[in-house]
Amino acid sequence: MGEIRCPMCGKSNPAESEVCQFCQARLIPLVFSPAKSEPPESVPDEIPAGIDAAPTGESDWLLDLRPDESIPGEELPVDFVVGGSEDGNAPLDETHTSADDVPDWLARLPGEWTKEAEAEPLSDWLKMETGETEQPPSKPAEVTDWLSQPLPDEGQVENTESEFELAPGEFPSWLEVFRPVGDEPQTVPARGTPESIESSGPLAGLSGVLSAEPDHARPRKSPTYSLKLRVSANQRTHADLLQGLIESEGRAQPLPQRRGISSQHVLRWAIACVLWGAVLWSVITGKQEAPLPAYTEETAEVNRLISQLPGEARVLLAFDYEPGLSAEMEAAATAVVDHLMLRGAYLTLVSTSPTGPILAERFLKNQTGHHYTSEVNYVNLGYIPGGAIGLLGFVENPQRMLPYTLDMVAAWESEAQPGLRALQGVQRMNDFEMLMVIVDDPDLARAWVEQVQPQLNEPDTLTSLVMVTSAQVEAVMRPYFEANPRQVHGFVFGLRGGAAYAQLTGRGELPRTYWGPYGFGLVVAALLILIGGLVLSSVSLLARPPQVKGEANQ
Amino acid sequence: MSIADLVGAILGFIFTLLVFSYIIGDNPLFRLAIHIFIGVAAGFAAIMAVNNVLLPRLMIPLLDGSRDERILALVPMVLGWLLLTKISPRLSPFGNLPVAFLVGVGAAAAVGGAVTGTLFPQAYASINLLDLQSAGAIDTSLGLMLVNGVIILIGTLATLAYFHFGVSSRTQQPSQVQVWLEGLGQVGQAFIAITLGFIFAGIYSAAMVALIERLYFLVNFVKPLLIPLLPSS
Amino acid sequence: MKAPFYVAIAMAIGLIVLLGYFLHLDILVNLRIVLLEWAVILSAVALLVGTANLFYVHWRKFTTAQPNGFYSAVLIISFVITLVVVGWFGPTHAYSMWIFNNIQVPIEGSLMALLTVLLAFAGVRLFRRKPNLISILFIGTAILILFATGPLFGINLPGLSELRAWIAQVPAVAGARGILLGVALGTIATGLRVLMGADRPYGG
């Protein structure tokens, strides 16, 4: 039984097969023009080589396909097949060839293959496929008629192609800019050129045939395409600038060298001299004695609530301010805590700030006239971390959150121990008669209200929530006092509130000491801002160049 | 005054002047004072975290607690060790679990507090602004209370309108609602400006008290040194 | 571990804590307390991580001889001394209080005092800009409150205190209430995004 060797993969197939069992390539070529073509004869078993096929007769389809010369605008760039130049930046001029010239790569390629075919025996892949040993391919016994037919005239092919030739599209100029440099329109390799002589396979020696190997099977270097856009010099400058900005983003920039002394420095020094000089003068001379301010509604409420506390009331006192604002907070709270101590209240100290417990100890130590002792009159439970989380946990179960004092003494009542006096009978927040928060930060103050106050809303709860805050918190926290029903039952805002409270109780030396220089300093500062600002704005207004009317209207 | 107090006063004096030197410009002395402060503050924070939290609530239950307490303390101990891996960039992915835990609890606490502590009560307070019955109880002029209530209500709504961010309409002409909202937002901006001006004055007041306290300290430190030099009158 | 695991942990735990605000069931309360206790312990560990990282950064700066390494050495020395003294004697001991009263409080107080000059400087510079209604309202309110907060050279101008009180109780409250409500709404939106897994700040 005869066998046909597939021209594509080289494997043996039964003689009657029309398509290869392995790669589905046609074993019996199609005949396009039955009038002119002759029935094909059997394909030779072995792949012929070195056949010089003389065209004796050519079918129309072959004639049609055969161009005389390469179609203009269809030339591949130099770097398309051979892999391009190293950087892929084949300039325009080098790749553009005329229609008459055959590209070098095309001229080179068949010759190379031809040379390779002549110089070397069968390629290794071919030997592997055919299983043959190293021997030169032998000539076939017969050449089929369709193979022996001459290729169509190039002139006829060109005429035919010229009928179907599409006019090359004209790109608008704005689109031309985006055409990558080096990305020339691909050209179909010229068919039927005398140089493209098949060197292997059953069509060996014939020119102008389709290659036996598909292009994608040919081992070659991958083509590289230039992605360089056509950019103008201006665009290049901008692109470099942007790239420089992006690259510098991650780098630490050196601090710019400042000029020696600028007008801003002088202004700042002048403000410092005037302001600090005025306050210092007031501090040294002590001449700015001023009457204490009248109390406000929120301050009076604190006074009323403390006055109504039962004897030996249990009060939770939270010290939640930073050491930097200790001057104001101590001045604001001193009269209030003094009032609590006068009532004989037991104080339980907590804080959500790491330095809070220490500030609490320092504050109580500075309260003159009272001999409050730790673990007798007051208990310092220490620090609750976590902000709002810690507050919520403390509200839910204070014993579990802070079981010991700052000195590691068990604070709460249990079966094993009676607990400290300040915490006797206290299980929850509602068991305290009063919660007083001394706070300087609006967010922290808000967290106290949000986490603690809802629990105090329970029925039959007599616990009141009051706050002693910094002046900067007044604006944000006042809505909690002005609410109906009130969420915070009383406020003492800043030194002004502390001085008013001192006026109410008749006690508290610190706010009285600070009050005079405080008012003087604020007035001087306000005048500085007002006068200095007006002068500066006048100067800058006069220094501005006069605007043309037209520009002004625009 | 003991020697420790004297040395402490001298240190406080020097540090105050070092920080005040910033007015002249950023200088090495100011930076020295700041770095010392940061070291001290970090030291205090670390000790408070260990002494006041980890020791009583983690170590003591683990070492001296009942069986249930030990089991319960194991979980935060393991999570704590995982959280410590956040120090190393290589091991930091192991710390994602405790961070997820903290984030979940923190988000819930924030949401719950905002709803129960601010949103509902403050909205209710805005509604109750025109509650004439409570005005009578507080002995306030009804007319004044009504006017103030209307101003507060309009101001609150206008401020909320200023924070409203909506999708811009596709049509050229904004809708009537958007025009109203923008106008109301402008009014809200005015109320916010007043509030922020008040806050600015409050911050300045707090800083003024700190300045007075520092100046009193400097004067009280220097005065005893200068008194012998002053001519006796 | 996979990201969905972290998301599930955050969502589950967050849900338990959140539900406790609205439902008062015994099992929920007990579970909530345990979770909050663990969270508080982890917060303390997080604080330790922060201080350890601070130490590590400055240690590297010092040992690799980077610029300003001297300041890093100073920071490390003060950190270690504070750790030793406060850790050994306790936070409320006289030595610890000495460090606190003579180093931390003066420096922080002085930093706050610097604001008097810097804020006044900023207020003066505000006049340089082209004024509009908002900036005039802002600076005008600030100056008015500064005048009205303290004694005006010992004189009580009639109406000034009342004006201050009215500004504090009416327009400032209006703006502040709007801000509080806006902040609360934003907090709820952000918190719910985290609880639903839309935002994953924990690296999931």
mmCIF file with all atom_site columns, N, CA and C in Angstrom, chain A residues 269 275-276 279 325 327-328 354 357-358 382-383 385 401 404 408 450-451 472 475 479-480 483-484 487 513-514 518 521 525, chain B residues 23-24 44 48 52-53 56-57 60 109 113 117-118 121-122 125 128 134 199 203-206 208-209 211-213 215-216:
data_model
loop_
_atom_site.group_PDB
_atom_site.id
_atom_site.type_symbol
_atom_site.label_atom_id
_atom_site.label_alt_id
_atom_site.label_comp_id
_atom_site.label_asym_id
_atom_site.label_entity_id
_atom_site.label_seq_id
_atom_site.pdbx_PDB_ins_code
_atom_site.Cartn_x
_atom_site.Cartn_y
_atom_site.Cartn_z
_atom_site.occupancy
_atom_site.B_iso_or_equiv
_atom_site.pdbx_formal_charge
_atom_site.auth_seq_id
_atom_site.auth_comp_id
_atom_site.auth_asym_id
_atom_site.auth_atom_id
_atom_site.pdbx_PDB_model_num
ATOM 1   N N  . TRP A 1 269 ? 9.522   88.448 64.880 1.00 0.00 ? 269 TRP A N  1
ATOM 2   C CA . TRP A 1 269 ? 10.272  88.948 66.044 1.00 0.00 ? 269 TRP A CA 1
ATOM 3   C C  . TRP A 1 269 ? 9.564   90.140 66.662 1.00 0.00 ? 269 TRP A C  1
ATOM 4   N N  . LEU A 1 275 ? 4.398   91.319 72.215 1.00 0.00 ? 275 LEU A N  1
ATOM 5   C CA . LEU A 1 275 ? 3.466   90.492 72.993 1.00 0.00 ? 275 LEU A CA 1
ATOM 6   C C  . LEU A 1 275 ? 4.113   90.001 74.284 1.00 0.00 ? 275 LEU A C  1
ATOM 7   N N  . TRP A 1 276 ? 5.266   89.391 74.152 1.00 0.00 ? 276 TRP A N  1
ATOM 8   C CA . TRP A 1 276 ? 5.921   88.846 75.338 1.00 0.00 ? 276 TRP A CA 1
ATOM 9   C C  . TRP A 1 276 ? 6.376   89.944 76.282 1.00 0.00 ? 276 TRP A C  1
ATOM 10  N N  . VAL A 1 279 ? 3.224   91.035 78.250 1.00 0.00 ? 279 VAL A N  1
ATOM 11  C CA . VAL A 1 279 ? 2.804   90.059 79.251 1.00 0.00 ? 279 VAL A CA 1
ATOM 12  C C  . VAL A 1 279 ? 3.844   89.984 80.372 1.00 0.00 ? 279 VAL A C  1
ATOM 13  N N  . LEU A 1 325 ? -0.782  71.646 78.368 1.00 0.00 ? 325 LEU A N  1
ATOM 14  C CA . LEU A 1 325 ? -1.909  72.506 78.738 1.00 0.00 ? 325 LEU A CA 1
ATOM 15  C C  . LEU A 1 325 ? -2.201  72.421 80.225 1.00 0.00 ? 325 LEU A C  1
ATOM 16  N N  . ALA A 1 327 ? -1.056  74.133 82.587 1.00 0.00 ? 327 ALA A N  1
ATOM 17  C CA . ALA A 1 327 ? -1.207  75.452 83.212 1.00 0.00 ? 327 ALA A CA 1
ATOM 18  C C  . ALA A 1 327 ? -2.675  75.883 83.179 1.00 0.00 ? 327 ALA A C  1
ATOM 19  N N  . GLU A 1 328 ? -3.284  75.825 81.998 1.00 0.00 ? 328 GLU A N  1
ATOM 20  C CA . GLU A 1 328 ? -4.675  76.263 81.885 1.00 0.00 ? 328 GLU A CA 1
ATOM 21  C C  . GLU A 1 328 ? -5.623  75.321 82.635 1.00 0.00 ? 328 GLU A C  1
ATOM 22  N N  . PRO A 1 354 ? -1.448  58.381 78.863 1.00 0.00 ? 354 PRO A N  1
ATOM 23  C CA . PRO A 1 354 ? -0.400  57.770 79.679 1.00 0.00 ? 354 PRO A CA 1
ATOM 24  C C  . PRO A 1 354 ? 0.126   58.687 80.781 1.00 0.00 ? 354 PRO A C  1
ATOM 25  N N  . PRO A 1 357 ? -2.349  59.878 84.854 1.00 0.00 ? 357 PRO A N  1
ATOM 26  C CA . PRO A 1 357 ? -2.236  59.533 86.280 1.00 0.00 ? 357 PRO A CA 1
ATOM 27  C C  . PRO A 1 357 ? -1.173  60.354 87.005 1.00 0.00 ? 357 PRO A C  1
ATOM 28  N N  . ILE A 1 358 ? -0.103  60.665 86.311 1.00 0.00 ? 358 ILE A N  1
ATOM 29  C CA . ILE A 1 358 ? 0.965   61.448 86.938 1.00 0.00 ? 358 ILE A CA 1
ATOM 30  C C  . ILE A 1 358 ? 0.513   62.899 87.115 1.00 0.00 ? 358 ILE A C  1
ATOM 31  N N  . GLY A 1 382 ? -5.276  54.727 87.482 1.00 0.00 ? 382 GLY A N  1
ATOM 32  C CA . GLY A 1 382 ? -4.261  54.685 86.427 1.00 0.00 ? 382 GLY A CA 1
ATOM 33  C C  . GLY A 1 382 ? -4.816  54.938 85.043 1.00 0.00 ? 382 GLY A C  1
ATOM 34  N N  . TYR A 1 383 ? -4.205  54.263 84.076 1.00 0.00 ? 383 TYR A N  1
ATOM 35  C CA . TYR A 1 383 ? -4.337  54.565 82.657 1.00 0.00 ? 383 TYR A CA 1
ATOM 36  C C  . TYR A 1 383 ? -5.182  53.521 81.953 1.00 0.00 ? 383 TYR A C  1
ATOM 37  N N  . PRO A 1 385 ? -5.853  52.373 78.237 1.00 0.00 ? 385 PRO A N  1
ATOM 38  C CA . PRO A 1 385 ? -5.452  52.592 76.848 1.00 0.00 ? 385 PRO A CA 1
ATOM 39  C C  . PRO A 1 385 ? -6.613  52.349 75.895 1.00 0.00 ? 385 PRO A C  1
ATOM 40  N N  . MET A 1 401 ? -11.652 46.329 83.988 1.00 0.00 ? 401 MET A N  1
ATOM 41  C CA . MET A 1 401 ? -10.718 47.125 83.188 1.00 0.00 ? 401 MET A CA 1
ATOM 42  C C  . MET A 1 401 ? -9.556  47.630 84.034 1.00 0.00 ? 401 MET A C  1
ATOM 43  N N  . TYR A 1 404 ? -6.561  47.207 89.641 1.00 0.00 ? 404 TYR A N  1
ATOM 44  C CA . TYR A 1 404 ? -5.593  47.628 90.653 1.00 0.00 ? 404 TYR A CA 1
ATOM 45  C C  . TYR A 1 404 ? -5.365  49.122 90.564 1.00 0.00 ? 404 TYR A C  1
ATOM 46  N N  . MET A 1 408 ? -0.446  49.116 92.384 1.00 0.00 ? 408 MET A N  1
ATOM 47  C CA . MET A 1 408 ? -0.716  47.682 92.338 1.00 0.00 ? 408 MET A CA 1
ATOM 48  C C  . MET A 1 408 ? -1.411  47.165 93.589 1.00 0.00 ? 408 MET A C  1
ATOM 49  N N  . GLU A 1 450 ? -19.916 60.354 74.340 1.00 0.00 ? 450 GLU A N  1
ATOM 50  C CA . GLU A 1 450 ? -20.556 59.311 73.520 1.00 0.00 ? 450 GLU A CA 1
ATOM 51  C C  . GLU A 1 450 ? -20.561 57.956 74.212 1.00 0.00 ? 450 GLU A C  1
ATOM 52  N N  . GLN A 1 451 ? -19.491 57.654 74.930 1.00 0.00 ? 451 GLN A N  1
ATOM 53  C CA . GLN A 1 451 ? -19.405 56.315 75.520 1.00 0.00 ? 451 GLN A CA 1
ATOM 54  C C  . GLN A 1 451 ? -20.028 56.238 76.910 1.00 0.00 ? 451 GLN A C  1
ATOM 55  N N  . GLN A 1 472 ? -10.347 76.036 74.190 1.00 0.00 ? 472 GLN A N  1
ATOM 56  C CA . GLN A 1 472 ? -10.432 75.664 72.785 1.00 0.00 ? 472 GLN A CA 1
ATOM 57  C C  . GLN A 1 472 ? -11.533 74.637 72.539 1.00 0.00 ? 472 GLN A C  1
ATOM 58  N N  . ALA A 1 475 ? -16.359 75.783 72.027 1.00 0.00 ? 475 ALA A N  1
ATOM 59  C CA . ALA A 1 475 ? -17.251 75.877 70.871 1.00 0.00 ? 475 ALA A CA 1
ATOM 60  C C  . ALA A 1 475 ? -17.808 74.509 70.484 1.00 0.00 ? 475 ALA A C  1
ATOM 61  N N  . PRO A 1 479 ? -22.708 72.498 72.445 1.00 0.00 ? 479 PRO A N  1
ATOM 62  C CA . PRO A 1 479 ? -23.983 71.877 72.041 1.00 0.00 ? 479 PRO A CA 1
ATOM 63  C C  . PRO A 1 479 ? -24.439 70.757 72.969 1.00 0.00 ? 479 PRO A C  1
ATOM 64  N N  . TYR A 1 480 ? -23.500 70.073 73.634 1.00 0.00 ? 480 TYR A N  1
ATOM 65  C CA . TYR A 1 480 ? -23.928 69.012 74.552 1.00 0.00 ? 480 TYR A CA 1
ATOM 66  C C  . TYR A 1 480 ? -24.570 69.582 75.809 1.00 0.00 ? 480 TYR A C  1
ATOM 67  N N  . ALA A 1 483 ? -28.143 71.135 74.704 1.00 0.00 ? 483 ALA A N  1
ATOM 68  C CA . ALA A 1 483 ? -29.135 70.154 74.247 1.00 0.00 ? 483 ALA A CA 1
ATOM 69  C C  . ALA A 1 483 ? -30.269 70.059 75.259 1.00 0.00 ? 483 ALA A C  1
ATOM 70  N N  . ASN A 1 484 ? -31.377 69.577 74.766 1.00 0.00 ? 484 ASN A N  1
ATOM 71  C CA . ASN A 1 484 ? -32.562 69.415 75.608 1.00 0.00 ? 484 ASN A CA 1
ATOM 72  C C  . ASN A 1 484 ? -33.139 68.017 75.326 1.00 0.00 ? 484 ASN A C  1
ATOM 73  N N  . GLN A 1 487 ? -26.912 66.670 77.777 1.00 0.00 ? 487 GLN A N  1
ATOM 74  C CA . GLN A 1 487 ? -26.044 65.498 77.823 1.00 0.00 ? 487 GLN A CA 1
ATOM 75  C C  . GLN A 1 487 ? -24.915 65.720 78.826 1.00 0.00 ? 487 GLN A C  1
ATOM 76  N N  . THR A 1 513 ? -4.392  84.772 90.163 1.00 0.00 ? 513 THR A N  1
ATOM 77  C CA . THR A 1 513 ? -3.040  85.216 89.817 1.00 0.00 ? 513 THR A CA 1
ATOM 78  C C  . THR A 1 513 ? -2.903  85.419 88.317 1.00 0.00 ? 513 THR A C  1
ATOM 79  N N  . TYR A 1 514 ? -3.472  84.479 87.567 1.00 0.00 ? 514 TYR A N  1
ATOM 80  C CA . TYR A 1 514 ? -3.296  84.527 86.117 1.00 0.00 ? 514 TYR A CA 1
ATOM 81  C C  . TYR A 1 514 ? -4.245  85.505 85.439 1.00 0.00 ? 514 TYR A C  1
ATOM 82  N N  . TYR A 1 518 ? -3.571  87.611 81.955 1.00 0.00 ? 518 TYR A N  1
ATOM 83  C CA . TYR A 1 518 ? -4.313  86.900 80.903 1.00 0.00 ? 518 TYR A CA 1
ATOM 84  C C  . TYR A 1 518 ? -5.140  87.874 80.075 1.00 0.00 ? 518 TYR A C  1
ATOM 85  N N  . GLY A 1 521 ? -2.834  90.276 78.163 1.00 0.00 ? 521 GLY A N  1
ATOM 86  C CA . GLY A 1 521 ? -2.189  89.614 77.030 1.00 0.00 ? 521 GLY A CA 1
ATOM 87  C C  . GLY A 1 521 ? -3.149  89.400 75.878 1.00 0.00 ? 521 GLY A C  1
ATOM 88  N N  . ALA A 1 525 ? -2.783  91.025 72.190 1.00 0.00 ? 525 ALA A N  1
ATOM 89  C CA . ALA A 1 525 ? -2.734  90.134 71.020 1.00 0.00 ? 525 ALA A CA 1
ATOM 90  C C  . ALA A 1 525 ? -3.789  90.525 69.992 1.00 0.00 ? 525 ALA A C  1
ATOM 91  N N  . ILE B 2 23  ? 11.791  81.112 68.329 1.00 0.00 ? 23  ILE B N  1
ATOM 92  C CA . ILE B 2 23  ? 11.302  82.365 67.735 1.00 0.00 ? 23  ILE B CA 1
ATOM 93  C C  . ILE B 2 23  ? 12.361  82.975 66.818 1.00 0.00 ? 23  ILE B C  1
ATOM 94  N N  . ILE B 2 24  ? 13.621  82.796 67.212 1.00 0.00 ? 24  ILE B N  1
ATOM 95  C CA . ILE B 2 24  ? 14.702  83.319 66.364 1.00 0.00 ? 24  ILE B CA 1
ATOM 96  C C  . ILE B 2 24  ? 14.762  82.502 65.079 1.00 0.00 ? 24  ILE B C  1
ATOM 97  N N  . PHE B 2 44  ? 7.933   57.373 79.527 1.00 0.00 ? 44  PHE B N  1
ATOM 98  C CA . PHE B 2 44  ? 6.774   57.363 80.417 1.00 0.00 ? 44  PHE B CA 1
ATOM 99  C C  . PHE B 2 44  ? 5.647   56.530 79.829 1.00 0.00 ? 44  PHE B C  1
ATOM 100 N N  . MET B 2 48  ? 4.012   53.163 81.556 1.00 0.00 ? 48  MET B N  1
ATOM 101 C CA . MET B 2 48  ? 2.593   53.137 81.937 1.00 0.00 ? 48  MET B CA 1
ATOM 102 C C  . MET B 2 48  ? 1.879   51.975 81.255 1.00 0.00 ? 48  MET B C  1
ATOM 103 N N  . ASN B 2 52  ? 0.703   49.496 84.100 1.00 0.00 ? 52  ASN B N  1
ATOM 104 C CA . ASN B 2 52  ? -0.705  49.725 84.395 1.00 0.00 ? 52  ASN B CA 1
ATOM 105 C C  . ASN B 2 52  ? -1.649  48.831 83.601 1.00 0.00 ? 52  ASN B C  1
ATOM 106 N N  . VAL B 2 53  ? -1.151  48.196 82.544 1.00 0.00 ? 53  VAL B N  1
ATOM 107 C CA . VAL B 2 53  ? -2.048  47.402 81.703 1.00 0.00 ? 53  VAL B CA 1
ATOM 108 C C  . VAL B 2 53  ? -1.556  45.968 81.577 1.00 0.00 ? 53  VAL B C  1
ATOM 109 N N  . PRO B 2 56  ? -0.888  43.978 85.237 1.00 0.00 ? 56  PRO B N  1
ATOM 110 C CA . PRO B 2 56  ? -2.056  43.537 86.002 1.00 0.00 ? 56  PRO B CA 1
ATOM 111 C C  . PRO B 2 56  ? -3.071  42.738 85.197 1.00 0.00 ? 56  PRO B C  1
ATOM 112 N N  . ARG B 2 57  ? -3.139  42.956 83.900 1.00 0.00 ? 57  ARG B N  1
ATOM 113 C CA . ARG B 2 57  ? -4.222  42.318 83.158 1.00 0.00 ? 57  ARG B CA 1
ATOM 114 C C  . ARG B 2 57  ? -3.780  41.177 82.260 1.00 0.00 ? 57  ARG B C  1
ATOM 115 N N  . ILE B 2 60  ? -0.346  38.894 85.514 1.00 0.00 ? 60  ILE B N  1
ATOM 116 C CA . ILE B 2 60  ? -0.868  38.368 86.790 1.00 0.00 ? 60  ILE B CA 1
ATOM 117 C C  . ILE B 2 60  ? -1.922  37.286 86.556 1.00 0.00 ? 60  ILE B C  1
ATOM 118 N N  . ALA B 2 109 ? -17.021 50.586 68.185 1.00 0.00 ? 109 ALA B N  1
ATOM 119 C CA . ALA B 2 109 ? -17.134 51.562 69.271 1.00 0.00 ? 109 ALA B CA 1
ATOM 120 C C  . ALA B 2 109 ? -17.405 52.960 68.702 1.00 0.00 ? 109 ALA B C  1
ATOM 121 N N  . GLY B 2 113 ? -20.937 54.738 69.437 1.00 0.00 ? 113 GLY B N  1
ATOM 122 C CA . GLY B 2 113 ? -20.874 55.999 70.179 1.00 0.00 ? 113 GLY B CA 1
ATOM 123 C C  . GLY B 2 113 ? -21.456 57.151 69.384 1.00 0.00 ? 113 GLY B C  1
ATOM 124 N N  . GLY B 2 117 ? -24.528 58.518 71.106 1.00 0.00 ? 117 GLY B N  1
ATOM 125 C CA . GLY B 2 117 ? -24.023 59.629 71.893 1.00 0.00 ? 117 GLY B CA 1
ATOM 126 C C  . GLY B 2 117 ? -24.133 60.985 71.232 1.00 0.00 ? 117 GLY B C  1
ATOM 127 N N  . THR B 2 118 ? -24.141 61.017 69.901 1.00 0.00 ? 118 THR B N  1
ATOM 128 C CA . THR B 2 118 ? -24.161 62.312 69.220 1.00 0.00 ? 118 THR B CA 1
ATOM 129 C C  . THR B 2 118 ? -25.326 62.449 68.253 1.00 0.00 ? 118 THR B C  1
ATOM 130 N N  . PRO B 2 121 ? -29.073 62.180 70.054 1.00 0.00 ? 121 PRO B N  1
ATOM 131 C CA . PRO B 2 121 ? -29.304 63.256 71.022 1.00 0.00 ? 121 PRO B CA 1
ATOM 132 C C  . PRO B 2 121 ? -29.217 64.654 70.404 1.00 0.00 ? 121 PRO B C  1
ATOM 133 N N  . GLN B 2 122 ? -28.246 64.882 69.528 1.00 0.00 ? 122 GLN B N  1
ATOM 134 C CA . GLN B 2 122 ? -28.101 66.218 68.954 1.00 0.00 ? 122 GLN B CA 1
ATOM 135 C C  . GLN B 2 122 ? -29.212 66.506 67.953 1.00 0.00 ? 122 GLN B C  1
ATOM 136 N N  . ALA B 2 125 ? -32.024 67.338 70.041 1.00 0.00 ? 125 ALA B N  1
ATOM 137 C CA . ALA B 2 125 ? -31.839 68.677 70.604 1.00 0.00 ? 125 ALA B CA 1
ATOM 138 C C  . ALA B 2 125 ? -32.212 69.741 69.587 1.00 0.00 ? 125 ALA B C  1
ATOM 139 N N  . ASN B 2 128 ? -35.872 70.012 69.576 1.00 0.00 ? 128 ASN B N  1
ATOM 140 C CA . ASN B 2 128 ? -36.405 70.600 70.810 1.00 0.00 ? 128 ASN B CA 1
ATOM 141 C C  . ASN B 2 128 ? -36.042 72.063 70.990 1.00 0.00 ? 128 ASN B C  1
ATOM 142 N N  . SER B 2 134 ? -40.226 73.993 77.789 1.00 0.00 ? 134 SER B N  1
ATOM 143 C CA . SER B 2 134 ? -38.982 74.003 78.559 1.00 0.00 ? 134 SER B CA 1
ATOM 144 C C  . SER B 2 134 ? -38.469 75.420 78.700 1.00 0.00 ? 134 SER B C  1
ATOM 145 N N  . ILE B 2 199 ? -13.132 78.994 67.949 1.00 0.00 ? 199 ILE B N  1
ATOM 146 C CA . ILE B 2 199 ? -12.144 77.980 68.316 1.00 0.00 ? 199 ILE B CA 1
ATOM 147 C C  . ILE B 2 199 ? -10.739 78.581 68.280 1.00 0.00 ? 199 ILE B C  1
ATOM 148 N N  . ILE B 2 203 ? -8.095  78.539 71.322 1.00 0.00 ? 203 ILE B N  1
ATOM 149 C CA . ILE B 2 203 ? -6.734  78.000 71.294 1.00 0.00 ? 203 ILE B CA 1
ATOM 150 C C  . ILE B 2 203 ? -5.745  79.080 71.741 1.00 0.00 ? 203 ILE B C  1
ATOM 151 N N  . TYR B 2 204 ? -5.973  80.294 71.257 1.00 0.00 ? 204 TYR B N  1
ATOM 152 C CA . TYR B 2 204 ? -5.070  81.378 71.637 1.00 0.00 ? 204 TYR B CA 1
ATOM 153 C C  . TYR B 2 204 ? -5.131  81.626 73.145 1.00 0.00 ? 204 TYR B C  1
ATOM 154 N N  . SER B 2 205 ? -6.332  81.559 73.700 1.00 0.00 ? 205 SER B N  1
ATOM 155 C CA . SER B 2 205 ? -6.484  81.758 75.147 1.00 0.00 ? 205 SER B CA 1
ATOM 156 C C  . SER B 2 205 ? -5.703  80.696 75.913 1.00 0.00 ? 205 SER B C  1
ATOM 157 N N  . ALA B 2 206 ? -5.800  79.459 75.476 1.00 0.00 ? 206 ALA B N  1
ATOM 158 C CA . ALA B 2 206 ? -5.081  78.376 76.153 1.00 0.00 ? 206 ALA B CA 1
ATOM 159 C C  . ALA B 2 206 ? -3.575  78.599 76.057 1.00 0.00 ? 206 ALA B C  1
ATOM 160 N N  . MET B 2 208 ? -2.103  81.430 75.747 1.00 0.00 ? 208 MET B N  1
ATOM 161 C CA . MET B 2 208 ? -1.748  82.603 76.564 1.00 0.00 ? 208 MET B CA 1
ATOM 162 C C  . MET B 2 208 ? -1.533  82.194 78.021 1.00 0.00 ? 208 MET B C  1
ATOM 163 N N  . VAL B 2 209 ? -2.373  81.288 78.525 1.00 0.00 ? 209 VAL B N  1
ATOM 164 C CA . VAL B 2 209 ? -2.211  80.834 79.908 1.00 0.00 ? 209 VAL B CA 1
ATOM 165 C C  . VAL B 2 209 ? -0.891  80.085 80.042 1.00 0.00 ? 209 VAL B C  1
ATOM 166 N N  . LEU B 2 211 ? 1.786   80.626 78.327 1.00 0.00 ? 211 LEU B N  1
ATOM 167 C CA . LEU B 2 211 ? 2.845   81.640 78.293 1.00 0.00 ? 211 LEU B CA 1
ATOM 168 C C  . LEU B 2 211 ? 2.973   82.327 79.653 1.00 0.00 ? 211 LEU B C  1
ATOM 169 N N  . ILE B 2 212 ? 1.843   82.662 80.248 1.00 0.00 ? 212 ILE B N  1
ATOM 170 C CA . ILE B 2 212 ? 1.851   83.335 81.545 1.00 0.00 ? 212 ILE B CA 1
ATOM 171 C C  . ILE B 2 212 ? 2.495   82.436 82.597 1.00 0.00 ? 212 ILE B C  1
ATOM 172 N N  . GLU B 2 213 ? 2.129   81.150 82.552 1.00 0.00 ? 213 GLU B N  1
ATOM 173 C CA . GLU B 2 213 ? 2.701   80.217 83.526 1.00 0.00 ? 213 GLU B CA 1
ATOM 174 C C  . GLU B 2 213 ? 4.195   80.105 83.364 1.00 0.00 ? 213 GLU B C  1
ATOM 175 N N  . LEU B 2 215 ? 6.235   82.371 82.005 1.00 0.00 ? 215 LEU B N  1
ATOM 176 C CA . LEU B 2 215 ? 6.869   83.641 82.370 1.00 0.00 ? 215 LEU B CA 1
ATOM 177 C C  . LEU B 2 215 ? 6.912   83.787 83.889 1.00 0.00 ? 215 LEU B C  1
ATOM 178 N N  . TYR B 2 216 ? 5.854   83.361 84.553 1.00 0.00 ? 216 TYR B N  1
ATOM 179 C CA . TYR B 2 216 ? 5.872   83.380 86.021 1.00 0.00 ? 216 TYR B CA 1
ATOM 180 C C  . TYR B 2 216 ? 6.998   82.509 86.551 1.00 0.00 ? 216 TYR B C  1
#
